[in-house]
Each structure stands twice: as C-alpha cells, then as structure tokens.
C-alpha cells in the first residue's frame, strides 16, 4: 500500500479537498485503484449532529455514515463508494481507545496520546486503506489521506505525530506528503507572497514531516522566480512545486495538475511503475473533455434553491453539484439563486418588506425550484409558500426530504382543506399530523439515530408511466441514500392520492412514502431520499435531469425518446448515448488506448 498524506498550510478552505481528489483522479486514470481517507480533528464522533453552518453540508454514505462533505468530492471525482471509517475524527479514535481501556486491553498501563492514540490512528489508516471502494472489489493500491485544518492546529497534533511515526512504519518509498499552501497576491503590490508558505513548511518540518510536493494555491498562476524562491527556502526541488491558480471549474484541476507531471513524479517517488506514460492527453482525455464542455456551455438555466442555511453555500454543496451535473449534460450553464425560505413568509411583508419582495422576485424569475432538506421549524412556512407557488404556477419543482414533506403539507392544506396541517417536527400539537415521527427515531439521542444510508425504493405497479420511473430508466426499483426522522403519515395517503398527489415510489415494505408526483403539472416531483449524493459528473441524478429538462420544456421529448437527448436541440448532449456516459466512468479507471481525435481538445492546450 502506498500512502499520500495531504496537509494544509496558512489557512483552510483553499481547496485541499479538490487537490486531494485530483491526485486520486490522476492515479485512477493511470489504472491504479485508489481509496481516500479524510481526517477531521474534532471531537464529534461524526458530522451527524452538525448544523450545516459549521462545516457545510453533512454528506451521507451508502452505509449510513454521516460524514464531512469532502467525502462527497472524493466519491464524485473517483466514482467510488466510501465507508464511514473513511472519515476519521478525534472522537472516533478516542472512543476506540477508551473502549479498549475499559475492556482491559492495555494490561494495567497508563493510556496516553503517545503511543496509544497515535498507534490507534496508524492502525485505523492501515486497516481502512485495505477496504475495497469500487465495483471491481479490488484492494486499493494507493490511499490518499487528507488531514483537515492546517498544520500547527492543536487539534491535529496527535495526527501529525502519528504520521511522523507512520513514515518509518511503512517505509519511505511507500509514503509521501503533499502540502497545500496559500500564496497570497495582494492587490496593492500584485506580487506573490511566499512568506506564509515558508512558515508553514517550516512548521511541518519542525513536526517531523517533510513535504515532497508543495501545492501553491493562488488567484493567478505564480511565476517561475516565485517558485524558485519557495524551492530555495523550503528545501525542495522546483519540480516538486506546483502552482494551482483558480480555474474555471473544479473538474479542470486534475488535468491542470497532471499537465505539471504529477503522475510521473508520484510514480518515481512511490515506485508505482507507471513510466513511461503516454502523453497525458491520451489518458486524461475524459477529464479534458469534461472541462472543455463546461467551459463552452452557451445557454443558461436559473434554479432557485429555497433553503434555510443559505448564508453558507457549502450547506447545499451536493445539490449544487447535482444541478451542475445535469445542466452540463443537457447543455446548460446552471445559475443558482439561493433564497432564504423565511423571507417568503407573510410576516416578512411587514417585518422586512425589501427582503420579502426581493426573494419573491428571485423565485418568480427562476426557471425551476428546488426545496431541499432541513431540520427544525425555522423556514418551513416559507418552503411551503414556495411549494404552493410552484404547484399553482406550473413551475418545475423538486422537493427533497423536508421539501418532500413540505409538498405533502401544502397539498393537504390547499386541496384537502386540512387547515393547520403540519409535521410534528414543526408543531407537535397539530390537528392534522401529515408528517410524523418514524418508529426507529430514538427520541433520547440525536447522533446517528435517523433512517440513514442506502435503501431501496420500489415503483408501484400502478405507477408504470410516471415521470420518475421513466427518468430512472424504467427500473422497478432504485437505491438512494436517506437521512430523515419523520415520514408521511400513512393515514392520509388515500385521501392525498384521491386528490391527485400520487405516491409512485415506496419502500420495500410498501409502508413508507418515497416519491410523489402531481399528475397535471409539468414537473412537480418530490422525494423523501437525497438523490444529490449519488449524482456523478457524467451520470447525473435522474430527478435533477428531469428538473432541468422541464425548466427548458424539453422533458416530454426526452422521455418520449426513452431518456435520450435530441441532437437537434441546443448544444445537445456531449455523449452520444447513455452507454457512452457510463463507459466514461468505467474507462476513467484505466489508461485509455490511443485516440486520434486529440485535436478535438485543442483548446485545452491553454491549461
Ligand atoms: N427534518 C426532516 C426529517 O427529519 C427532514 C430531514 C431532511 O431534510 N434531511 O425527517
């Protein structure tokens, strides 16, 4: 097993996750099986109890792990399925050590950070690195570990020390360090400043780890003389320094890095046996193509996301990405407008009329609307208002989780005349509890007690011709990831269906509602699960495809053609067929043969 540790310097939030994923994507393109681990040095056991304002959205895995959103980046870039253990937290490590202590495994010894915590970290990494993460079931050959935060944080000290020891445990040829640092370029002088990078590398060295690669993040590319300076002061060769400026899209980063010979360097440093490599155009073709297409999208589609955590866009990362995947595929540049749900509520008309009107204006001007998941009371009435507006104005709508529940509540109020209908999460005393607690919801404990992870949804036989079944390729069953405590109250289903709200997808026991559609609406779809987590750059999630197509009045034709995009329509699909798109992901794992159409990607030479 080969290990690449990715550390951060100066400040966090400079794209360490994307850089780590890009190392993985490059190696995968060379036919290497890659797995990834994210270390979050906080004491929480997992990300499950965080508000999205803490670290952005909580990402959910197949096995129900509630993890950091970086694992979403890894899954999307590498097309892998990770496990909850691929996200390590200080809490998890301490919990495992304390459990062992209670079990008497330390034979009367004092349990300490060094060696017990540091050993536990190393053992965890070695164990999880072996776990297969792709459909091939192969044991990974390379494990990339991203250490959250920056070097020097008190929180991450035990991890840094663990890796200092680890480099000797696994030997030099199996371990290298990539340090992602910020090179500020202040407007006043326009110069690239290397001091912060110098200090953070010094700090890393002081802790016993030497960087093999220094990734310099900056707004604009850094000049050769700046690289030479960093090389001099940080004691690394110039070819070990790579400048990654802000690019047009994150999907351009792997190509950009590979253009600087990353595969060749890693192959030499970790003895991966990859050289001689063909020109990188040959094996990075698909990434080059993806970047090119995104850059050349000509038409726009505006999507409103009516949420309650809109102050931080990272709260909706996977949804935003899923919308872009669908837009890229169909040929539209997706413009997202985040609308604060509570601004749409009637009380705002007097409390803050400017926000009320601005928000309604943005909603009305959008081509389609997503009402995403969420927890608690705040903003629910605003979400219900947005749903109502979409229903009454034939605006394409996709409700997700809480958005699904809001759609049911709104419909019960407006069409069934159940005034005050609500979810018991919002109003425990409601006369009409349309959405209720699920039996598995453990009231005492908040962490890890929801209905989580991958579950099967079955399309009802009575719903053979519904839009969603067609969008999912006419499958009888689908699997998607879940994260919820509440569900639609089965007692109201019959009445809701009678009035035209069709629950076309249910769980395997046919008790729990999973997908709803309105019959006489261009696209009014809501799902109890979270389709955004399984959307991939070239295999977009079907509900999102449906939404964007409906927004541009292209859904009917698409469904009639058996989910094929028409070549006559604007900037049609960049893959000729669904099969080709699937092949992309599969081929993305192996070095592709010679292709003679590399000229098609000439614009990428500017990368
Ligand atoms: N709060 C709702 C529930 O727990 C919705 C959850 C969500 O949107 N993820 O069921």
Coordinates of C-alpha atoms and ligand atoms in Angstrom, one line a residue:
X1 CA 0.0 0.0 0.0
X2 CA 1.2 3.4 -0.9
X3 CA 0.1 6.5 1.1
X4 CA -0.1 10.1 0.1
X5 CA -0.7 12.5 3.1
X6 CA -2.2 15.8 2.1
X7 CA -1.7 18.6 4.7
X8 CA -2.7 22.2 4.7
X9 CA -0.8 25.4 5.5
X10 CA -1.6 29.0 6.1
X11 CA -5.4 28.9 6.0
X12 CA -8.0 26.2 5.4
X13 CA -10.6 26.5 2.7
X14 CA -8.2 26.8 -0.2
X15 CA -9.3 23.7 -2.0
X16 CA -7.4 21.0 -0.2
X17 CA -10.3 18.6 -0.8
X18 CA -10.3 19.2 -4.5
X19 CA -6.5 18.9 -4.7
X20 CA -6.6 15.6 -2.8
X21 CA -9.4 14.3 -5.1
X22 CA -7.4 15.4 -8.1
X23 CA -4.3 13.3 -7.0
X24 CA -6.7 10.4 -6.8
X25 CA -8.3 11.1 -10.2
X26 CA -4.9 11.3 -11.9
X27 CA -3.8 8.0 -10.4
X28 CA -7.1 6.4 -11.3
X29 CA -6.7 7.5 -14.9
X30 CA -3.4 5.6 -14.8
X31 CA -5.2 2.4 -13.9
X32 CA -4.4 2.5 -10.2
X33 CA -7.0 1.5 -7.6
X34 CA -7.3 4.5 -5.1
X35 CA -9.0 5.0 -1.8
X36 CA -9.3 8.1 0.3
X37 CA -9.5 9.0 4.0
X38 CA -10.5 12.3 5.5
X39 CA -9.3 13.2 8.9
X40 CA -11.3 15.8 10.8
X41 CA -9.6 16.6 14.1
X42 CA -12.7 17.5 16.0
X43 CA -14.1 15.6 19.0
X44 CA -17.5 14.9 17.5
X45 CA -17.9 11.2 16.6
X46 CA -19.1 12.1 13.1
X47 CA -20.7 15.1 11.2
X48 CA -24.2 13.9 12.0
X49 CA -25.1 16.5 14.7
X50 CA -23.6 19.5 13.0
X51 CA -25.6 22.4 11.7
X52 CA -24.6 23.0 8.1
X53 CA -23.2 26.3 9.2
X54 CA -20.4 24.5 11.0
X55 CA -18.6 22.7 8.2
X56 CA -21.1 22.8 5.3
X57 CA -23.5 20.0 4.4
X58 CA -23.4 16.7 6.1
X59 CA -22.7 14.1 3.4
X60 CA -24.3 10.7 3.7
X61 CA -22.7 7.4 2.5
X62 CA -24.3 4.2 1.4
X63 CA -23.6 2.6 4.8
X64 CA -25.4 5.5 6.6
X65 CA -22.2 7.3 7.6
X66 CA -22.8 11.0 8.2
X67 CA -19.5 12.5 7.1
X68 CA -17.6 15.5 6.0
X69 CA -18.5 17.0 2.6
X70 CA -15.1 16.3 1.3
X71 CA -16.0 12.6 1.1
X72 CA -18.6 13.7 -1.5
X73 CA -15.8 15.3 -3.6
X74 CA -13.8 12.0 -3.4
X75 CA -16.8 9.9 -4.4
X76 CA -17.6 12.3 -7.3
X77 CA -14.1 12.6 -8.6
X78 CA -13.1 8.9 -8.3
X79 CA -16.6 7.3 -8.7
X80 CA -16.0 5.2 -5.6
X81 CA -18.3 4.2 -2.7
X82 CA -16.6 5.1 0.6
X83 CA -17.3 3.7 4.1
X84 CA -18.0 5.6 7.3
X85 CA -14.5 4.6 8.5
X86 CA -13.0 6.6 5.6
X87 CA -13.8 9.6 7.7
X88 CA -11.7 9.7 10.9
X89 CA -12.4 12.1 13.7
X90 CA -10.6 12.6 17.0
X91 CA -13.8 11.4 18.7
X92 CA -13.8 8.1 16.8
X93 CA -10.1 7.4 17.7
X94 CA -10.6 8.3 21.4
X95 CA -13.8 6.3 21.6
X96 CA -12.0 3.2 20.2
X97 CA -9.1 3.6 22.6
X98 CA -11.4 4.2 25.6
X99 CA -13.4 1.1 24.8
X100 CA -10.2 -0.9 24.7
X101 CA -9.2 0.5 28.0
X102 CA -12.5 -0.5 29.6
X103 CA -12.0 -3.9 28.1
X104 CA -8.7 -4.2 29.9
X105 CA -6.7 -4.4 26.7
X106 CA -3.9 -2.1 27.9
X107 CA -2.8 -4.5 30.7
X108 CA -2.7 -2.1 33.5
X109 CA -0.7 0.6 31.6
X110 CA -1.4 4.3 31.6
X111 CA -3.2 5.1 28.4
X112 CA -1.5 8.1 26.7
X113 CA -1.7 10.2 23.4
X114 CA 1.7 8.7 22.5
X115 CA 1.8 5.8 21.9
X116 CA -1.8 4.7 22.3
X117 CA -3.7 7.4 20.4
X118 CA -1.0 7.6 17.7
X119 CA -0.9 3.8 17.4
X120 CA -4.7 3.7 17.1
X121 CA -4.5 6.3 14.3
X122 CA -1.9 4.3 12.3
X123 CA -3.8 1.1 12.8
X124 CA -7.0 2.7 11.6
X125 CA -5.4 4.1 8.5
X126 CA -3.8 0.8 7.6
X127 CA -7.0 -1.2 8.1
X128 CA -9.3 1.2 6.2
X129 CA -6.8 1.6 3.3
X130 CA -7.3 -2.1 2.5
X131 CA -11.1 -1.8 2.1
X132 CA -12.3 -2.0 -1.5
X133 CA -14.2 1.1 -2.6
X134 CA -15.0 0.4 -6.2
X135 CA -17.2 -2.0 -8.0
X136 CA -14.2 -4.1 -9.1
X137 CA -13.9 -5.1 -5.4
X138 CA -10.1 -4.8 -5.8
X139 CA -8.0 -3.9 -2.8
X140 CA -6.7 -0.3 -3.3
X141 CA -3.1 0.2 -4.1
X142 CA -2.9 3.9 -3.1
X143 CA -4.5 5.5 -0.1
X144 CA -4.7 9.3 -0.1
X145 CA -5.2 10.8 3.4
X146 CA -6.4 14.4 3.7
X147 CA -5.7 15.9 7.1
X148 CA -8.3 18.6 7.9
X149 CA -7.4 22.0 9.2
X150 CA -3.8 23.3 8.9
X151 CA -0.5 22.1 10.3
X152 CA 0.1 23.7 13.7
X153 CA -3.5 23.4 14.9
X154 CA -3.6 22.0 18.4
X155 CA -6.4 19.7 17.4
X156 CA -4.4 17.9 14.7
X157 CA -1.1 17.4 16.7
X158 CA -1.8 13.8 17.5
X159 CA -2.4 13.0 13.9
X160 CA 0.7 14.8 12.7
X161 CA 2.7 12.8 15.2
X162 CA 1.1 9.6 14.1
X163 CA 2.1 10.2 10.5
X164 CA 5.6 11.2 11.6
X165 CA 5.9 7.7 13.0
X166 CA 3.9 6.2 10.1
X167 CA 6.5 7.2 7.5
X168 CA 9.0 4.9 9.2
X169 CA 6.5 2.2 9.8
X170 CA 5.6 1.9 6.1
X171 CA 9.0 3.0 4.7
X172 CA 9.9 6.0 2.7
X173 CA 9.1 4.5 -0.8
X174 CA 5.5 4.0 0.3
X175 CA 4.7 7.3 1.9
X176 CA 4.9 10.9 0.7
X177 CA 3.5 14.2 1.8
X178 CA 1.8 16.9 -0.3
X179 CA 1.5 20.2 1.4
X180 CA -1.2 22.6 0.1
X181 CA -0.4 26.2 0.9
X182 CA -1.7 29.6 0.1
X183 CA 0.3 32.1 -1.9
X184 CA -1.4 35.5 -1.4
X185 CA -1.3 38.0 -4.2
X186 CA -2.3 41.3 -2.6
X187 CA -3.8 43.8 -5.0
X188 CA -1.7 46.6 -3.7
X189 CA 1.6 45.2 -5.0
X190 CA 0.3 42.5 -7.3
X191 CA 3.3 40.3 -6.1
X192 CA 3.0 36.7 -5.0
X193 CA 4.0 36.5 -1.3
X194 CA 5.8 33.4 -0.3
X195 CA 6.4 34.0 3.5
X196 CA 3.2 32.3 4.7
X197 CA 4.2 29.2 2.7
X198 CA 7.7 29.3 4.1
X199 CA 6.5 29.4 7.6
X200 CA 4.0 26.7 7.3
X201 CA 6.6 24.4 5.6
X202 CA 9.0 25.2 8.5
X203 CA 6.2 24.3 10.9
X204 CA 5.6 21.0 9.1
X205 CA 9.3 20.2 9.1
X206 CA 9.5 21.1 12.8
X207 CA 6.9 18.4 13.5
X208 CA 8.9 15.8 11.6
X209 CA 7.3 15.7 8.2
X210 CA 8.9 17.0 5.0
X211 CA 6.8 17.9 2.0
X212 CA 7.5 16.0 -1.2
X213 CA 5.1 18.2 -3.1
X214 CA 4.2 21.8 -2.3
X215 CA 0.9 22.8 -4.0
X216 CA 0.7 26.6 -4.1
X217 CA -2.9 27.9 -4.3
X218 CA -3.3 31.4 -5.6
X219 CA -5.7 33.5 -7.5
X220 CA -3.4 33.8 -10.6
X221 CA -0.5 31.4 -11.6
X222 CA 2.7 32.1 -9.8
X223 CA 5.8 33.0 -11.7
X224 CA 8.9 30.8 -12.0
X225 CA 11.0 33.1 -9.9
X226 CA 8.5 32.8 -7.1
X227 CA 8.7 29.0 -7.4
X228 CA 12.4 29.3 -7.3
X229 CA 12.2 31.2 -4.1
X230 CA 9.9 28.7 -2.4
X231 CA 12.2 25.9 -3.6
X232 CA 15.2 27.6 -2.1
X233 CA 13.6 28.5 1.2
X234 CA 11.6 25.3 1.6
X235 CA 14.4 23.0 0.5
X236 CA 12.5 21.2 -2.3
X237 CA 13.3 20.9 -6.0
X238 CA 11.4 23.3 -8.3
X239 CA 9.6 20.4 -10.0
X240 CA 8.2 19.5 -6.6
X241 CA 6.3 22.8 -6.5
X242 CA 3.1 23.1 -8.4
X243 CA 1.1 26.3 -8.7
X244 CA -2.7 25.7 -8.9
X245 CA -4.5 29.0 -9.6
X246 CA -8.2 29.5 -9.5
X247 CA -9.7 27.6 -12.5
X248 CA -12.9 27.8 -14.4
X249 CA -14.3 24.6 -12.7
X250 CA -13.0 22.1 -10.2
X251 CA -13.1 19.4 -12.9
X252 CA -10.2 21.2 -14.6
X253 CA -7.9 20.7 -11.6
X254 CA -6.8 17.1 -12.3
X255 CA -5.9 18.0 -15.9
X256 CA -4.1 21.1 -14.7
X257 CA -2.1 19.1 -12.1
X258 CA -1.3 16.3 -14.5
X259 CA -0.1 18.8 -17.0
X260 CA 2.6 19.5 -14.5
X261 CA 3.7 15.9 -14.5
X262 CA 2.1 14.7 -11.2
X263 CA 1.7 11.1 -12.3
X264 CA 5.3 10.9 -13.4
X265 CA 6.5 12.4 -10.1
X266 CA 4.4 10.2 -7.9
X267 CA 5.3 7.2 -9.9
X268 CA 9.0 7.9 -9.3
X269 CA 8.6 8.8 -5.7
X270 CA 6.3 5.9 -4.7
X271 CA 7.7 3.4 -7.2
X272 CA 4.3 3.0 -8.9
X273 CA 5.8 1.6 -12.1
X274 CA 3.8 3.9 -14.3
X275 CA 6.5 5.3 -16.5
X276 CA 6.9 5.8 -19.4
X277 CA 3.5 7.4 -19.5
X278 CA 1.8 8.2 -22.8
X279 CA 1.3 12.0 -23.4
X280 CA -1.2 13.0 -20.7
X281 CA -3.8 13.9 -23.3
X282 CA -4.2 10.2 -24.0
X283 CA -5.2 9.0 -20.6
X284 CA -6.8 12.2 -19.2
X285 CA -9.0 12.6 -22.3
X286 CA -12.2 12.3 -20.4
X287 CA -11.3 15.0 -17.9
X288 CA -10.1 17.2 -20.6
X289 CA -13.4 16.7 -22.4
X290 CA -15.4 17.4 -19.3
X291 CA -13.6 20.7 -18.6
X292 CA -13.9 21.8 -22.2
X293 CA -17.6 21.2 -22.3
X294 CA -18.2 23.1 -19.1
X295 CA -16.3 26.0 -20.5
X296 CA -18.3 26.1 -23.7
X297 CA -21.8 25.9 -22.3
X298 CA -23.8 28.5 -24.2
X299 CA -27.2 28.6 -22.6
X300 CA -28.4 29.4 -19.1
X301 CA -30.9 27.9 -16.7
X302 CA -31.7 29.6 -13.4
X303 CA -32.5 27.4 -10.4
X304 CA -33.8 28.8 -7.1
X305 CA -32.9 26.8 -4.0
X306 CA -35.3 27.7 -1.2
X307 CA -33.3 26.8 1.9
X308 CA -32.7 27.8 5.4
X309 CA -28.9 27.6 5.5
X310 CA -28.4 30.0 2.6
X311 CA -25.8 32.1 4.3
X312 CA -23.3 29.4 3.6
X313 CA -23.4 27.9 0.1
X314 CA -21.5 24.8 1.2
X315 CA -24.7 23.8 3.1
X316 CA -26.0 22.7 -0.3
X317 CA -22.9 21.5 -2.0
X318 CA -24.2 18.2 -3.3
X319 CA -27.4 19.7 -4.5
X320 CA -25.5 22.4 -6.3
X321 CA -23.1 19.8 -7.9
X322 CA -26.0 17.6 -8.9
X323 CA -27.7 20.6 -10.6
X324 CA -24.5 21.3 -12.5
X325 CA -24.0 17.7 -13.5
X326 CA -27.5 17.7 -15.0
X327 CA -27.0 21.1 -16.6
X328 CA -23.6 20.2 -18.1
X329 CA -25.1 17.1 -19.6
X330 CA -28.1 18.7 -21.2
X331 CA -26.1 21.7 -22.3
X332 CA -27.0 24.5 -19.9
X333 CA -24.9 26.6 -17.6
X334 CA -26.7 26.5 -14.2
X335 CA -27.2 29.8 -12.3
X336 CA -28.2 29.2 -8.8
X337 CA -30.1 31.7 -6.7
X338 CA -30.2 30.9 -3.0
X339 CA -33.4 32.1 -1.4
X340 CA -33.8 32.3 2.3
X341 CA -37.1 30.4 3.0
X342 CA -38.2 32.5 5.9
X343 CA -38.1 35.6 3.6
X344 CA -41.0 34.2 1.7
X345 CA -43.3 34.1 4.7
X346 CA -46.2 36.5 5.0
X347 CA -44.9 38.0 8.3
X348 CA -41.9 39.4 6.4
X349 CA -44.2 41.6 4.4
X350 CA -44.4 43.9 7.5
X351 CA -41.1 42.8 9.2
X352 CA -38.8 43.3 6.2
X353 CA -40.7 44.1 3.1
X354 CA -37.5 44.6 1.0
X355 CA -36.2 41.1 1.6
X356 CA -39.7 39.7 1.1
X357 CA -40.1 41.3 -2.3
X358 CA -36.5 40.6 -3.4
X359 CA -36.9 37.0 -2.5
X360 CA -40.3 36.6 -4.2
X361 CA -38.9 38.3 -7.3
X362 CA -36.0 35.9 -7.5
X363 CA -38.3 33.0 -7.0
X364 CA -40.6 34.2 -9.8
X365 CA -37.7 34.9 -12.2
X366 CA -36.2 31.4 -11.8
X367 CA -36.8 28.7 -14.4
X368 CA -37.3 26.0 -11.7
X369 CA -37.2 25.5 -8.0
X370 CA -35.5 23.1 -5.5
X371 CA -36.8 22.9 -2.0
X372 CA -34.0 21.0 -0.2
X373 CA -33.8 19.1 3.1
X374 CA -33.6 20.7 6.5
X375 CA -34.3 20.3 10.2
X376 CA -36.4 22.3 12.7
X377 CA -39.2 24.9 12.5
X378 CA -37.5 27.9 11.0
X379 CA -38.2 28.5 7.4
X380 CA -40.7 25.6 7.0
X381 CA -43.7 28.0 6.3
X382 CA -41.6 29.8 3.6
X383 CA -40.8 26.5 2.0
X384 CA -44.5 25.6 2.0
X385 CA -45.2 29.0 0.3
X386 CA -42.6 28.2 -2.4
X387 CA -44.1 24.8 -3.0
X388 CA -47.6 26.3 -3.3
X389 CA -46.4 28.8 -5.8
X390 CA -44.7 26.1 -7.9
X391 CA -47.8 24.0 -7.8
X392 CA -50.2 26.7 -8.8
X393 CA -47.9 28.3 -11.5
X394 CA -46.8 25.1 -13.2
X395 CA -43.2 25.9 -12.2
X396 CA -40.9 22.8 -12.3
X397 CA -40.3 21.8 -8.8
X398 CA -38.1 19.2 -7.0
X399 CA -38.6 18.7 -3.3
X400 CA -36.0 16.8 -1.3
X401 CA -36.6 15.3 2.1
X402 CA -38.0 18.2 4.1
X403 CA -39.0 19.6 0.7
X404 CA -41.0 16.4 0.1
X405 CA -42.7 16.8 3.5
X406 CA -43.5 20.4 2.8
X407 CA -45.1 19.4 -0.5
X408 CA -47.4 17.0 1.3
X409 CA -48.3 19.5 4.0
X410 CA -49.1 22.2 1.4
X411 CA -51.3 19.9 -0.6
X412 CA -53.2 18.7 2.4
X413 CA -53.8 22.3 3.4
X414 CA -54.8 23.6 0.0
X415 CA -56.5 20.6 -1.6
X416 CA -57.8 18.5 1.3
X417 CA -58.8 21.6 3.2
X418 CA -56.9 20.5 6.3
X419 CA -56.1 23.9 7.7
X420 CA -53.1 23.9 10.1
X421 CA -51.9 20.5 8.7
X422 CA -48.2 20.2 9.7
X423 CA -45.3 18.0 10.6
X424 CA -45.0 17.0 14.2
X425 CA -41.4 18.2 13.9
X426 CA -42.8 21.7 13.5
X427 CA -45.9 21.6 15.6
X428 CA -46.4 18.6 17.9
X429 CA -50.0 19.6 18.7
X430 CA -51.2 19.9 15.1
X431 CA -54.7 18.7 14.5
X432 CA -53.7 17.2 11.2
X433 CA -50.3 15.5 11.6
X434 CA -49.4 14.9 7.9
X435 CA -45.8 14.1 8.7
X436 CA -44.9 12.1 11.8
X437 CA -42.1 10.6 13.7
X438 CA -40.8 7.3 12.4
X439 CA -40.8 4.4 14.8
X440 CA -37.0 4.0 14.5
X441 CA -36.4 7.6 15.7
X442 CA -34.8 7.3 19.1
X443 CA -36.1 10.4 20.9
X444 CA -33.3 10.4 23.5
X445 CA -30.3 10.5 21.2
X446 CA -29.7 12.8 18.3
X447 CA -26.5 11.4 16.8
X448 CA -26.8 8.5 14.3
X449 CA -30.4 7.8 15.1
X450 CA -32.1 8.7 11.8
X451 CA -33.1 6.5 9.0
X452 CA -29.7 6.6 7.2
X453 CA -28.0 5.4 4.1
X454 CA -28.8 3.4 1.1
X455 CA -32.4 2.0 0.9
X456 CA -34.5 0.5 -1.8
X457 CA -37.4 2.3 -3.3
X458 CA -39.9 0.3 -5.4
X459 CA -42.1 1.9 -8.1
X460 CA -45.7 1.0 -7.6
X461 CA -47.1 -1.2 -10.4
X462 CA -50.0 1.3 -10.7
X463 CA -47.4 4.0 -11.5
X464 CA -45.9 2.4 -14.5
X465 CA -45.9 5.5 -16.6
X466 CA -44.9 8.1 -14.1
X467 CA -42.2 10.6 -15.0
X468 CA -39.7 9.4 -12.3
X469 CA -39.8 5.8 -13.2
X470 CA -39.1 6.7 -16.8
X471 CA -36.3 9.1 -15.7
X472 CA -34.7 6.2 -13.8
X473 CA -34.7 4.1 -17.0
X474 CA -37.9 2.2 -16.3
X475 CA -36.4 0.3 -13.4
X476 CA -38.7 -1.4 -11.0
X477 CA -36.5 -0.5 -8.0
X478 CA -33.9 2.1 -7.3
X479 CA -31.5 2.7 -4.5
X480 CA -30.8 6.1 -3.0
X481 CA -29.4 7.5 0.3
X482 CA -31.6 8.7 3.1
X483 CA -31.3 10.9 6.2
X484 CA -34.6 11.6 8.0
X485 CA -36.5 11.1 11.2
X486 CA -40.0 11.9 10.0
X487 CA -42.3 10.3 7.4
X488 CA -45.6 10.9 5.7
X489 CA -48.5 9.7 7.9
X490 CA -49.9 6.6 6.2
X491 CA -53.4 7.5 7.4
X492 CA -53.6 10.4 4.9
X493 CA -52.2 8.6 1.8
X494 CA -55.6 7.5 0.3
X495 CA -57.1 11.0 0.6
X496 CA -54.0 12.7 -0.8
X497 CA -53.9 10.3 -3.8
X498 CA -57.6 10.8 -4.4
X499 CA -56.9 14.5 -4.9
X500 CA -54.1 13.9 -7.4
X501 CA -50.9 13.6 -5.3
X502 CA -49.5 10.2 -6.4
X503 CA -47.0 8.4 -4.3
X504 CA -45.4 6.5 -7.1
X505 CA -42.4 5.1 -5.1
X506 CA -42.5 3.4 -1.7
X507 CA -40.1 1.4 0.5
X508 CA -39.8 -2.3 0.1
X509 CA -42.5 -2.9 2.8
X510 CA -44.8 -0.5 0.9
X511 CA -45.4 1.4 4.1
X512 CA -43.2 4.4 3.7
X513 CA -43.7 7.0 1.0
X514 CA -40.6 7.8 -1.0
X515 CA -41.5 9.6 -4.3
X516 CA -44.5 11.7 -5.1
X517 CA -45.7 13.3 -8.3
X518 CA -48.6 15.5 -9.3
X519 CA -50.4 14.3 -12.3
X520 CA -51.4 17.5 -14.0
X521 CA -48.2 19.5 -13.6
X522 CA -45.2 19.7 -16.0
X523 CA -42.8 18.6 -13.2
X524 CA -43.9 18.5 -9.6
X525 CA -41.7 15.8 -8.1
X526 CA -40.6 15.3 -4.5
X527 CA -38.5 12.5 -2.9
X528 CA -38.0 11.5 0.7
X529 CA -34.4 10.4 0.0
X530 CA -31.5 12.6 -1.1
X531 CA -30.7 12.0 -4.8
X532 CA -28.0 14.5 -4.8
X533 CA -25.5 12.2 -3.0
X534 CA -25.3 9.7 -5.9
X535 CA -25.1 12.2 -8.7
X536 CA -21.8 12.0 -10.6
X537 CA -20.3 14.4 -13.1
X538 CA -21.2 12.3 -16.2
X539 CA -24.1 10.3 -14.7
X540 CA -26.4 13.0 -13.3
X541 CA -29.1 12.1 -10.9
X542 CA -32.4 11.4 -12.7
X543 CA -34.7 13.8 -10.6
X544 CA -32.2 16.6 -11.3
X545 CA -32.2 15.8 -15.0
X546 CA -36.0 15.9 -15.0
X547 CA -36.0 19.3 -13.3
X548 CA -33.6 21.0 -15.7
X549 CA -35.2 19.4 -18.8
X550 CA -38.7 20.5 -17.5
X551 CA -37.3 24.0 -16.9
X552 CA -36.4 24.2 -20.5
X553 CA -39.5 22.5 -21.8
X554 CA -37.5 19.5 -23.0
X555 CA -38.7 16.9 -20.6
X556 CA -41.6 15.5 -22.7
X557 CA -39.4 14.9 -25.8
X558 CA -36.6 13.4 -23.6
X559 CA -39.0 10.9 -22.0
X560 CA -40.7 10.1 -25.3
X561 CA -37.2 9.2 -26.8
X562 CA -36.5 6.8 -23.9
X563 CA -34.3 9.3 -22.0
X564 CA -32.2 10.4 -25.0
X565 CA -31.3 14.0 -25.7
X566 CA -32.2 15.2 -29.1
X567 CA -29.2 16.1 -31.3
X568 CA -31.3 18.9 -32.8
X569 CA -31.7 20.8 -29.6
X570 CA -29.3 23.5 -28.4
X571 CA -25.8 22.3 -27.5
X572 CA -27.0 18.8 -27.3
X573 CA -25.6 16.0 -25.2
X574 CA -21.8 15.7 -25.2
X575 CA -22.1 12.0 -25.1
X576 CA -24.0 10.3 -27.9
X577 CA -25.7 7.9 -25.7
X578 CA -26.2 6.9 -22.1
X579 CA -23.9 3.9 -22.7
X580 CA -21.1 6.2 -23.7
X581 CA -21.6 8.2 -20.5
X582 CA -21.4 5.0 -18.4
X583 CA -18.3 4.0 -20.4
X584 CA -16.7 7.3 -19.4
X585 CA -16.9 6.4 -15.8
X586 CA -15.7 2.9 -16.3
X587 CA -12.8 3.9 -18.6
X588 CA -11.9 6.6 -16.2
X589 CA -10.4 3.8 -14.2
X590 CA -8.0 2.6 -16.9
X591 CA -5.4 4.1 -19.2
X592 CA -7.3 4.5 -22.5
X593 CA -5.8 3.4 -25.8
X594 CA -4.5 5.8 -28.4
X595 CA -7.2 8.1 -29.7
X596 CA -6.8 10.1 -32.8
X597 CA -9.1 12.9 -32.0
X598 CA -7.0 14.7 -29.5
X599 CA -7.2 17.7 -31.8
X600 CA -10.8 18.0 -30.7
X601 CA -9.4 19.2 -27.4
X602 CA -7.1 21.8 -28.8
X603 CA -8.5 24.5 -26.6
X604 CA -7.2 22.6 -23.6
X605 CA -3.7 23.4 -24.6
X606 CA -4.1 26.6 -22.7
X607 CA -4.4 24.8 -19.5
Ligands
LIG1 N1 -36.4 17.1 9.3 C1 -36.9 16.1 8.4 C2 -36.8 14.7 9.0 O1 -36.0 14.5 9.8 C3 -36.2 16.2 7.1 C4 -34.8 15.8 7.1 C5 -34.0 16.2 5.9 O2 -34.5 17.1 5.2 N2 -32.9 15.6 5.7 O3 -37.5 13.9 8.5

